[in-house]
Amino acid sequence: MTAETRPPRRSQGRPSAAVIRRRRLLVGVVVALVLALVATVVVVALRALASPPAEADASRPPATSTPTPTSTPLSPSEALLATTDDPAACAVSFAGEGIALDPQLQTQGVLYTDLPLPLRDGFVFAGWYATEADAAALAVPARINGAELTACTDQQITLHAGWVTPEQNVETNTQVPILMYHQFTTNPEGEDHWLRGNYAYIGDFEAHMSYIASEGFYLPTWPELNAFVDGTLYLPPRSLIITDDDADQTWLDLAVPVVTKYQLLTTSFVITNVRQDPSPSPYVIQRSHTQNMHEAGDNGKGRMVNWSAEEIAADLEESAAVLGGVKEVVAYPYGHHNDTTKAGVAAAGFMFGRTIDWGYVSIGSDKYALPVIRVNYGTTLEDLIPDIG
């Protein structure tokens, strides 16, 4: 073969165009991969720098979160209200010098019950009042007790204690009349039979109640009277208690509407084997006239002076059970009583026994021989005023 026909020889150090293209493609791929890897590393690094450590995430909320508020502890009154879902519940708190009492629940629209009667060395309790200023002034119209229907704002109220010295209490020399009514009549001329004197004319009764309501008399409860007799509670001079014996139909039909109209606390003495019905009015409390002792004994006198102390106590237990277990006071049938009577009443756990003897209750009175101011037919307002004024 001649030199003219032999294919030309390639240069030994110079790649072909195809090889160069492949190499360039490979380099481009490698560069792209490197750049992608670098970009990924940069993004991860930036995110790591922007995020707090995991420990910080666990110990503190994000900057944009709202802090959890700290709950305010309930007051004693609020805690007490939280125990009931009764919308009529009222948490009553007590304030004043020497007062350290827990609040208690009362029911709005119902007479206050079991308000405390605190003791304080060197002083005599003078009642609960609507404001601190009323307590300091012993303002009778603002004195609150079981003669008032419970009323409060936002289910809460605070009562303020008043105090007097023992000397002030004695010097006041309060004398408490217990008014005793029986039956009632619409006839101004009265009833024409042997019990005529028992039947108060309802017009006179309304005049009596209107006067008591308008003249600012204070109506103590039986527990208050008990503390007053013991000398541990001050009662203002114009204090009195209204009562009715027997709870007969004329009382229910004629007198109850009157005491309800004037919002006057009244005690109805019920013969419990005759009447077991609930109270006819928010302002009427029912107390014992015995279960079965409103009858004459063998000697013509009441069973209260014929039965043994044990029999009397047993009868009064039955009567109290009918009245919801209340053992405050019993009105002696016919007013008959003796030492055996008193022993039976005390054994049954009653505070008081009420007679029909004329007189007033004062500090130190015999609790089992409370006197009364008897109101008969013909007792006008003018007749009554000197006895209660």
Short mmCIF file of C-alpha atoms in Angstrom, two decimals:
data_model
loop_
_atom_site.label_atom_id
_atom_site.label_comp_id
_atom_site.label_asym_id
_atom_site.label_seq_id
_atom_site.Cartn_x
_atom_site.Cartn_y
_atom_site.Cartn_z
CA MET A 1 0.00 0.00 0.00
CA THR A 2 1.27 3.27 -0.90
CA ALA A 3 1.40 6.34 1.24
CA GLU A 4 -1.29 7.93 -0.87
CA THR A 5 -3.90 5.22 -0.16
CA ARG A 6 -3.27 4.72 3.67
CA PRO A 7 -5.92 6.44 6.00
CA PRO A 8 -4.58 9.41 7.84
CA ARG A 9 -3.39 8.74 11.36
CA ARG A 10 -5.11 10.54 14.39
CA SER A 11 -3.06 12.58 16.71
CA GLN A 12 -2.30 10.55 19.85
CA GLY A 13 -3.05 13.39 22.45
CA ARG A 14 -6.24 14.93 21.06
CA PRO A 15 -9.75 13.36 21.76
CA SER A 16 -12.44 13.32 19.18
CA ALA A 17 -15.39 15.72 19.16
CA ALA A 18 -17.77 13.02 20.37
CA VAL A 19 -15.64 12.27 23.38
CA ILE A 20 -15.44 15.92 24.22
CA ARG A 21 -19.22 16.20 24.09
CA ARG A 22 -19.64 13.23 26.45
CA ARG A 23 -17.14 14.64 28.87
CA ARG A 24 -18.85 18.01 28.90
CA LEU A 25 -22.21 16.35 29.60
CA LEU A 26 -20.76 14.35 32.47
CA VAL A 27 -19.17 17.44 33.97
CA GLY A 28 -22.47 19.33 33.71
CA VAL A 29 -24.33 16.56 35.52
CA VAL A 30 -21.73 16.44 38.29
CA VAL A 31 -21.82 20.20 38.71
CA ALA A 32 -25.64 20.18 38.88
CA LEU A 33 -25.57 17.47 41.53
CA VAL A 34 -22.97 19.36 43.56
CA LEU A 35 -24.98 22.57 43.35
CA ALA A 36 -28.18 20.78 44.40
CA LEU A 37 -26.36 19.21 47.34
CA VAL A 38 -24.91 22.55 48.38
CA ALA A 39 -28.35 24.20 48.12
CA THR A 40 -29.88 21.48 50.29
CA VAL A 41 -27.18 21.87 52.93
CA VAL A 42 -27.64 25.65 52.94
CA VAL A 43 -31.44 25.38 53.36
CA VAL A 44 -31.10 22.88 56.24
CA ALA A 45 -28.50 25.07 57.91
CA LEU A 46 -30.66 28.16 57.61
CA ARG A 47 -33.67 26.35 59.06
CA ALA A 48 -31.58 25.06 61.94
CA LEU A 49 -30.35 28.57 62.67
CA ALA A 50 -33.91 29.96 62.56
CA SER A 51 -35.42 27.28 64.88
CA PRO A 52 -34.90 27.28 68.70
CA PRO A 53 -33.40 24.18 70.28
CA ALA A 54 -35.80 21.33 71.03
CA GLU A 55 -35.29 21.90 74.74
CA ALA A 56 -36.46 25.50 74.37
CA ASP A 57 -39.60 24.34 72.52
CA ALA A 58 -40.51 22.17 75.49
CA SER A 59 -39.87 24.85 78.10
CA ARG A 60 -41.41 27.94 76.54
CA PRO A 61 -44.39 28.63 74.28
CA PRO A 62 -43.97 30.17 70.83
CA ALA A 63 -43.72 33.93 70.82
CA THR A 64 -47.16 34.21 69.19
CA SER A 65 -49.04 32.00 71.74
CA THR A 66 -51.33 33.46 74.49
CA PRO A 67 -50.13 32.78 78.08
CA THR A 68 -52.43 30.54 80.14
CA PRO A 69 -54.19 32.76 82.74
CA THR A 70 -53.82 31.93 86.43
CA SER A 71 -57.22 31.14 87.97
CA THR A 72 -58.39 33.38 90.85
CA PRO A 73 -59.30 31.38 93.99
CA LEU A 74 -62.99 31.39 94.91
CA SER A 75 -64.05 33.45 97.90
CA PRO A 76 -65.71 31.51 100.77
CA SER A 77 -69.13 32.71 99.58
CA GLU A 78 -68.41 31.69 95.98
CA ALA A 79 -67.14 28.31 97.12
CA LEU A 80 -70.34 27.80 99.12
CA LEU A 81 -72.52 28.74 96.15
CA ALA A 82 -70.57 26.27 94.01
CA THR A 83 -71.99 23.45 96.17
CA THR A 84 -75.57 24.10 95.02
CA ASP A 85 -77.40 24.63 91.75
CA ASP A 86 -80.38 26.29 93.46
CA PRO A 87 -80.96 29.65 91.73
CA ALA A 88 -82.65 30.92 94.93
CA ALA A 89 -79.60 30.19 97.07
CA CYS A 90 -78.03 33.13 98.89
CA ALA A 91 -74.59 33.01 100.51
CA VAL A 92 -74.74 35.06 103.71
CA SER A 93 -71.42 36.34 105.07
CA PHE A 94 -70.87 37.87 108.50
CA ALA A 95 -68.65 40.84 109.33
CA GLY A 96 -67.77 42.98 112.33
CA GLU A 97 -65.53 43.23 115.34
CA GLY A 98 -64.98 39.82 116.92
CA ILE A 99 -66.71 37.97 114.05
CA ALA A 100 -64.99 34.91 112.55
CA LEU A 101 -67.88 32.94 111.07
CA ASP A 102 -68.15 30.91 107.90
CA PRO A 103 -70.81 32.00 105.42
CA GLN A 104 -74.06 30.06 105.37
CA LEU A 105 -76.63 29.29 102.71
CA GLN A 106 -80.10 30.79 102.96
CA THR A 107 -82.96 30.66 100.47
CA GLN A 108 -84.25 33.84 98.88
CA GLY A 109 -87.93 34.50 99.53
CA VAL A 110 -87.87 32.39 102.70
CA LEU A 111 -87.46 33.64 106.27
CA TYR A 112 -83.86 33.70 107.47
CA THR A 113 -83.24 30.60 109.57
CA ASP A 114 -80.62 29.83 112.19
CA LEU A 115 -78.72 33.09 111.92
CA PRO A 116 -75.84 32.86 114.41
CA LEU A 117 -75.96 34.65 117.77
CA PRO A 118 -72.24 35.13 118.48
CA LEU A 119 -70.59 35.65 121.84
CA ARG A 120 -67.78 38.11 122.56
CA ASP A 121 -66.01 38.71 125.85
CA GLY A 122 -67.06 41.98 127.45
CA PHE A 123 -69.94 42.64 125.03
CA VAL A 124 -73.53 41.67 124.32
CA PHE A 125 -74.53 40.86 120.76
CA ALA A 126 -77.00 43.43 119.40
CA GLY A 127 -78.04 41.78 116.13
CA TRP A 128 -77.21 41.74 112.43
CA TYR A 129 -77.55 44.83 110.26
CA ALA A 130 -77.57 45.68 106.58
CA THR A 131 -74.50 47.95 106.74
CA GLU A 132 -71.59 48.68 109.05
CA ALA A 133 -73.04 52.14 109.78
CA ASP A 134 -76.42 50.63 110.71
CA ALA A 135 -74.67 48.22 113.06
CA ALA A 136 -72.80 51.05 114.78
CA ALA A 137 -76.07 52.99 115.18
CA LEU A 138 -78.14 49.92 116.19
CA ALA A 139 -80.66 51.06 113.58
CA VAL A 140 -83.76 48.94 114.22
CA PRO A 141 -85.24 49.28 110.69
CA ALA A 142 -82.00 47.84 109.28
CA ARG A 143 -81.72 45.00 111.80
CA ILE A 144 -82.09 41.65 110.05
CA ASN A 145 -83.35 38.45 111.68
CA GLY A 146 -85.68 35.54 111.14
CA ALA A 147 -88.64 37.91 110.77
CA GLU A 148 -87.29 38.92 107.35
CA LEU A 149 -87.47 37.14 104.02
CA THR A 150 -84.00 36.44 102.67
CA ALA A 151 -83.03 38.81 99.85
CA CYS A 152 -79.60 39.31 98.29
CA THR A 153 -77.84 40.67 95.20
CA ASP A 154 -76.05 38.25 92.86
CA GLN A 155 -76.79 35.50 95.39
CA GLN A 156 -74.64 37.12 98.10
CA ILE A 157 -75.12 39.41 101.09
CA THR A 158 -73.00 40.49 104.06
CA LEU A 159 -74.53 41.12 107.48
CA HIS A 160 -72.76 43.33 110.03
CA ALA A 161 -72.67 42.70 113.78
CA GLY A 162 -73.76 45.23 116.38
CA TRP A 163 -72.59 45.17 120.00
CA VAL A 164 -73.45 46.83 123.31
CA THR A 165 -71.87 46.55 126.72
CA PRO A 166 -73.51 44.39 129.42
CA GLU A 167 -74.23 47.62 131.30
CA GLN A 168 -76.06 49.10 128.32
CA ASN A 169 -78.05 45.92 127.94
CA VAL A 170 -79.25 45.98 131.55
CA GLU A 171 -79.88 49.75 131.57
CA THR A 172 -82.11 49.50 128.49
CA ASN A 173 -84.43 47.32 130.59
CA THR A 174 -86.33 45.96 127.58
CA GLN A 175 -89.66 44.31 128.44
CA VAL A 176 -90.99 42.08 125.65
CA PRO A 177 -94.76 41.58 125.36
CA ILE A 178 -96.03 38.35 123.79
CA LEU A 179 -99.41 39.15 122.25
CA MET A 180 -101.87 36.25 122.47
CA TYR A 181 -104.84 36.06 120.09
CA HIS A 182 -107.29 33.19 119.66
CA GLN A 183 -110.24 33.37 117.26
CA PHE A 184 -111.51 36.18 115.03
CA THR A 185 -114.83 37.59 113.89
CA THR A 186 -116.04 39.94 111.18
CA ASN A 187 -118.89 41.06 113.42
CA PRO A 188 -118.11 44.39 115.13
CA GLU A 189 -120.60 43.40 117.84
CA GLY A 190 -118.68 40.20 118.55
CA GLU A 191 -119.87 36.60 118.87
CA ASP A 192 -122.76 35.66 121.16
CA HIS A 193 -121.61 32.59 123.09
CA TRP A 194 -119.48 31.62 126.08
CA LEU A 195 -116.18 32.05 124.12
CA ARG A 196 -117.14 35.58 123.10
CA GLY A 197 -114.02 37.05 124.73
CA ASN A 198 -111.73 34.89 122.56
CA TYR A 199 -113.01 36.38 119.30
CA ALA A 200 -111.08 39.53 118.38
CA TYR A 201 -112.85 41.75 115.88
CA ILE A 202 -110.83 41.58 112.66
CA GLY A 203 -111.05 45.37 112.24
CA ASP A 204 -109.30 45.81 115.60
CA PHE A 205 -106.73 43.17 114.66
CA GLU A 206 -105.89 44.97 111.42
CA ALA A 207 -105.48 48.24 113.32
CA HIS A 208 -103.12 46.49 115.75
CA MET A 209 -101.00 45.03 112.95
CA SER A 210 -100.91 48.26 110.96
CA TYR A 211 -99.66 50.14 114.01
CA ILE A 212 -96.96 47.55 114.78
CA ALA A 213 -95.77 47.62 111.16
CA SER A 214 -95.72 51.40 110.84
CA GLU A 215 -94.17 52.21 114.21
CA GLY A 216 -90.98 50.23 113.73
CA PHE A 217 -91.40 47.48 116.30
CA TYR A 218 -88.77 44.76 116.31
CA LEU A 219 -90.05 41.18 116.10
CA PRO A 220 -87.55 38.80 117.70
CA THR A 221 -87.42 35.10 116.93
CA TRP A 222 -87.68 32.51 119.71
CA PRO A 223 -83.92 31.78 119.63
CA GLU A 224 -83.32 35.51 119.99
CA LEU A 225 -85.72 35.68 122.93
CA ASN A 226 -83.85 32.76 124.49
CA ALA A 227 -80.52 34.61 124.21
CA PHE A 228 -82.17 37.79 125.50
CA VAL A 229 -83.43 36.01 128.62
CA ASP A 230 -79.89 34.67 129.14
CA GLY A 231 -78.51 38.21 128.91
CA THR A 232 -76.39 37.49 125.82
CA LEU A 233 -78.53 39.37 123.29
CA TYR A 234 -79.69 42.97 123.24
CA LEU A 235 -83.28 43.62 122.15
CA PRO A 236 -84.46 47.18 121.46
CA PRO A 237 -87.15 48.58 123.77
CA ARG A 238 -89.96 48.28 121.22
CA SER A 239 -89.71 44.54 120.72
CA LEU A 240 -92.73 42.21 120.73
CA ILE A 241 -93.92 38.78 119.63
CA ILE A 242 -97.27 38.09 117.95
CA THR A 243 -98.94 34.72 118.55
CA ASP A 244 -102.22 32.93 117.93
CA ASP A 245 -103.49 29.88 119.81
CA ASP A 246 -105.31 26.91 118.24
CA ALA A 247 -104.91 27.77 114.51
CA ASP A 248 -108.65 27.49 113.96
CA GLN A 249 -110.41 28.39 110.71
CA THR A 250 -111.09 32.02 111.65
CA TRP A 251 -107.37 32.52 112.18
CA LEU A 252 -106.59 31.01 108.78
CA ASP A 253 -109.34 32.84 106.89
CA LEU A 254 -109.27 36.26 108.55
CA ALA A 255 -106.02 36.91 110.41
CA VAL A 256 -103.36 35.22 108.27
CA PRO A 257 -104.04 37.52 105.29
CA VAL A 258 -103.55 40.52 107.59
CA VAL A 259 -100.15 39.48 108.98
CA THR A 260 -99.08 38.55 105.46
CA LYS A 261 -100.18 41.95 104.16
CA TYR A 262 -98.10 43.75 106.78
CA GLN A 263 -95.23 41.23 106.59
CA LEU A 264 -95.22 40.55 110.32
CA LEU A 265 -93.65 37.44 111.81
CA THR A 266 -96.36 35.58 113.73
CA THR A 267 -96.34 32.31 115.66
CA SER A 268 -99.31 30.00 115.26
CA PHE A 269 -99.62 27.48 118.10
CA VAL A 270 -100.99 24.33 116.48
CA ILE A 271 -102.75 21.36 118.11
CA THR A 272 -100.90 18.86 115.95
CA ASN A 273 -103.38 15.99 116.20
CA VAL A 274 -105.91 18.37 114.62
CA ARG A 275 -103.78 20.22 112.06
CA GLN A 276 -100.83 18.82 110.12
CA ASP A 277 -100.93 21.21 107.17
CA PRO A 278 -97.91 23.37 106.26
CA SER A 279 -97.75 27.02 107.23
CA PRO A 280 -100.40 29.16 105.51
CA SER A 281 -98.03 32.11 104.97
CA PRO A 282 -94.31 32.91 104.56
CA TYR A 283 -94.64 35.07 107.67
CA VAL A 284 -96.30 32.46 109.89
CA ILE A 285 -94.23 29.93 111.80
CA GLN A 286 -96.08 27.01 113.38
CA ARG A 287 -95.15 25.85 116.87
CA SER A 288 -96.56 23.36 119.34
CA HIS A 289 -99.83 23.58 121.26
CA THR A 290 -99.17 19.90 122.09
CA GLN A 291 -100.13 16.78 120.20
CA ASN A 292 -102.91 15.44 122.40
CA MET A 293 -102.95 17.48 125.60
CA HIS A 294 -105.54 20.06 124.69
CA GLU A 295 -108.02 18.04 126.72
CA ALA A 296 -109.09 18.03 130.35
CA GLY A 297 -107.71 15.44 132.72
CA ASP A 298 -109.57 13.50 135.41
CA ASN A 299 -109.76 16.50 137.73
CA GLY A 300 -111.10 18.85 135.03
CA LYS A 301 -107.73 20.53 134.55
CA GLY A 302 -105.56 20.18 131.48
CA ARG A 303 -103.49 17.09 130.84
CA MET A 304 -100.41 19.26 131.22
CA VAL A 305 -100.95 19.12 134.98
CA ASN A 306 -102.30 15.57 135.10
CA TRP A 307 -99.74 13.61 133.14
CA SER A 308 -96.25 12.61 134.26
CA ALA A 309 -93.17 14.41 132.98
CA GLU A 310 -92.39 11.37 130.82
CA GLU A 311 -95.88 11.39 129.26
CA ILE A 312 -95.66 15.12 128.63
CA ALA A 313 -92.25 14.76 126.99
CA ALA A 314 -93.50 11.92 124.78
CA ASP A 315 -96.50 13.98 123.62
CA LEU A 316 -94.28 16.94 122.79
CA GLU A 317 -91.91 14.72 120.83
CA GLU A 318 -94.84 13.65 118.65
CA SER A 319 -95.94 17.24 118.22
CA ALA A 320 -92.45 18.41 117.27
CA ALA A 321 -92.18 15.64 114.68
CA VAL A 322 -95.33 16.95 112.95
CA LEU A 323 -93.80 20.44 112.91
CA GLY A 324 -90.57 19.36 111.28
CA GLY A 325 -88.63 18.66 114.46
CA VAL A 326 -88.73 22.23 115.77
CA LYS A 327 -88.57 22.43 119.57
CA GLU A 328 -88.59 26.13 120.36
CA VAL A 329 -91.74 26.81 122.37
CA VAL A 330 -94.97 25.14 123.49
CA ALA A 331 -98.12 27.03 124.46
CA TYR A 332 -99.70 25.33 127.46
CA PRO A 333 -103.32 24.32 126.80
CA TYR A 334 -105.56 26.49 128.99
CA GLY A 335 -102.33 27.93 130.39
CA HIS A 336 -102.18 25.11 132.96
CA HIS A 337 -98.68 24.23 134.18
CA ASN A 338 -96.75 23.18 137.25
CA ASP A 339 -93.30 21.89 138.11
CA THR A 340 -94.04 18.51 136.50
CA THR A 341 -95.10 20.34 133.35
CA LYS A 342 -91.82 22.25 133.27
CA ALA A 343 -89.83 19.05 133.80
CA GLY A 344 -91.58 17.37 130.87
CA VAL A 345 -91.06 20.36 128.57
CA ALA A 346 -87.38 20.52 129.49
CA ALA A 347 -86.98 16.75 129.01
CA ALA A 348 -88.41 17.07 125.49
CA GLY A 349 -85.74 19.67 124.71
CA PHE A 350 -87.96 22.73 124.28
CA MET A 351 -86.60 26.24 124.97
CA PHE A 352 -89.81 27.70 126.35
CA GLY A 353 -93.23 27.04 127.80
CA ARG A 354 -95.78 29.85 127.38
CA THR A 355 -98.53 30.46 129.90
CA ILE A 356 -101.61 32.72 129.81
CA ASP A 357 -100.43 34.74 132.79
CA TRP A 358 -100.28 38.49 132.16
CA GLY A 359 -96.86 40.14 132.00
CA TYR A 360 -93.65 40.78 130.05
CA VAL A 361 -90.51 38.80 129.29
CA SER A 362 -87.29 40.30 130.62
CA ILE A 363 -83.70 39.28 131.27
CA GLY A 364 -83.76 36.34 133.65
CA SER A 365 -87.45 35.40 133.13
CA ASP A 366 -88.56 31.82 133.82
CA LYS A 367 -88.28 30.18 130.40
CA TYR A 368 -90.96 27.62 131.23
CA ALA A 369 -93.47 30.16 132.45
CA LEU A 370 -93.46 32.94 129.84
CA PRO A 371 -96.24 35.51 130.43
CA VAL A 372 -98.43 37.11 127.76
CA ILE A 373 -100.54 40.13 126.91
CA ARG A 374 -103.90 38.56 126.17
CA VAL A 375 -105.97 40.28 123.46
CA ASN A 376 -109.71 39.83 123.86
CA TYR A 377 -112.77 40.95 121.97
CA GLY A 378 -113.14 44.69 122.30
CA THR A 379 -109.40 45.42 122.64
CA THR A 380 -109.02 48.47 120.43
CA LEU A 381 -105.75 49.97 119.25
CA GLU A 382 -106.09 52.64 121.93
CA ASP A 383 -106.39 49.86 124.51
CA LEU A 384 -103.39 47.99 123.16
CA ILE A 385 -100.91 50.85 122.77
CA PRO A 386 -100.22 51.28 126.52
CA ASP A 387 -99.50 47.56 126.81
CA ILE A 388 -96.95 47.47 123.99
CA GLY A 389 -95.62 51.03 123.81
#
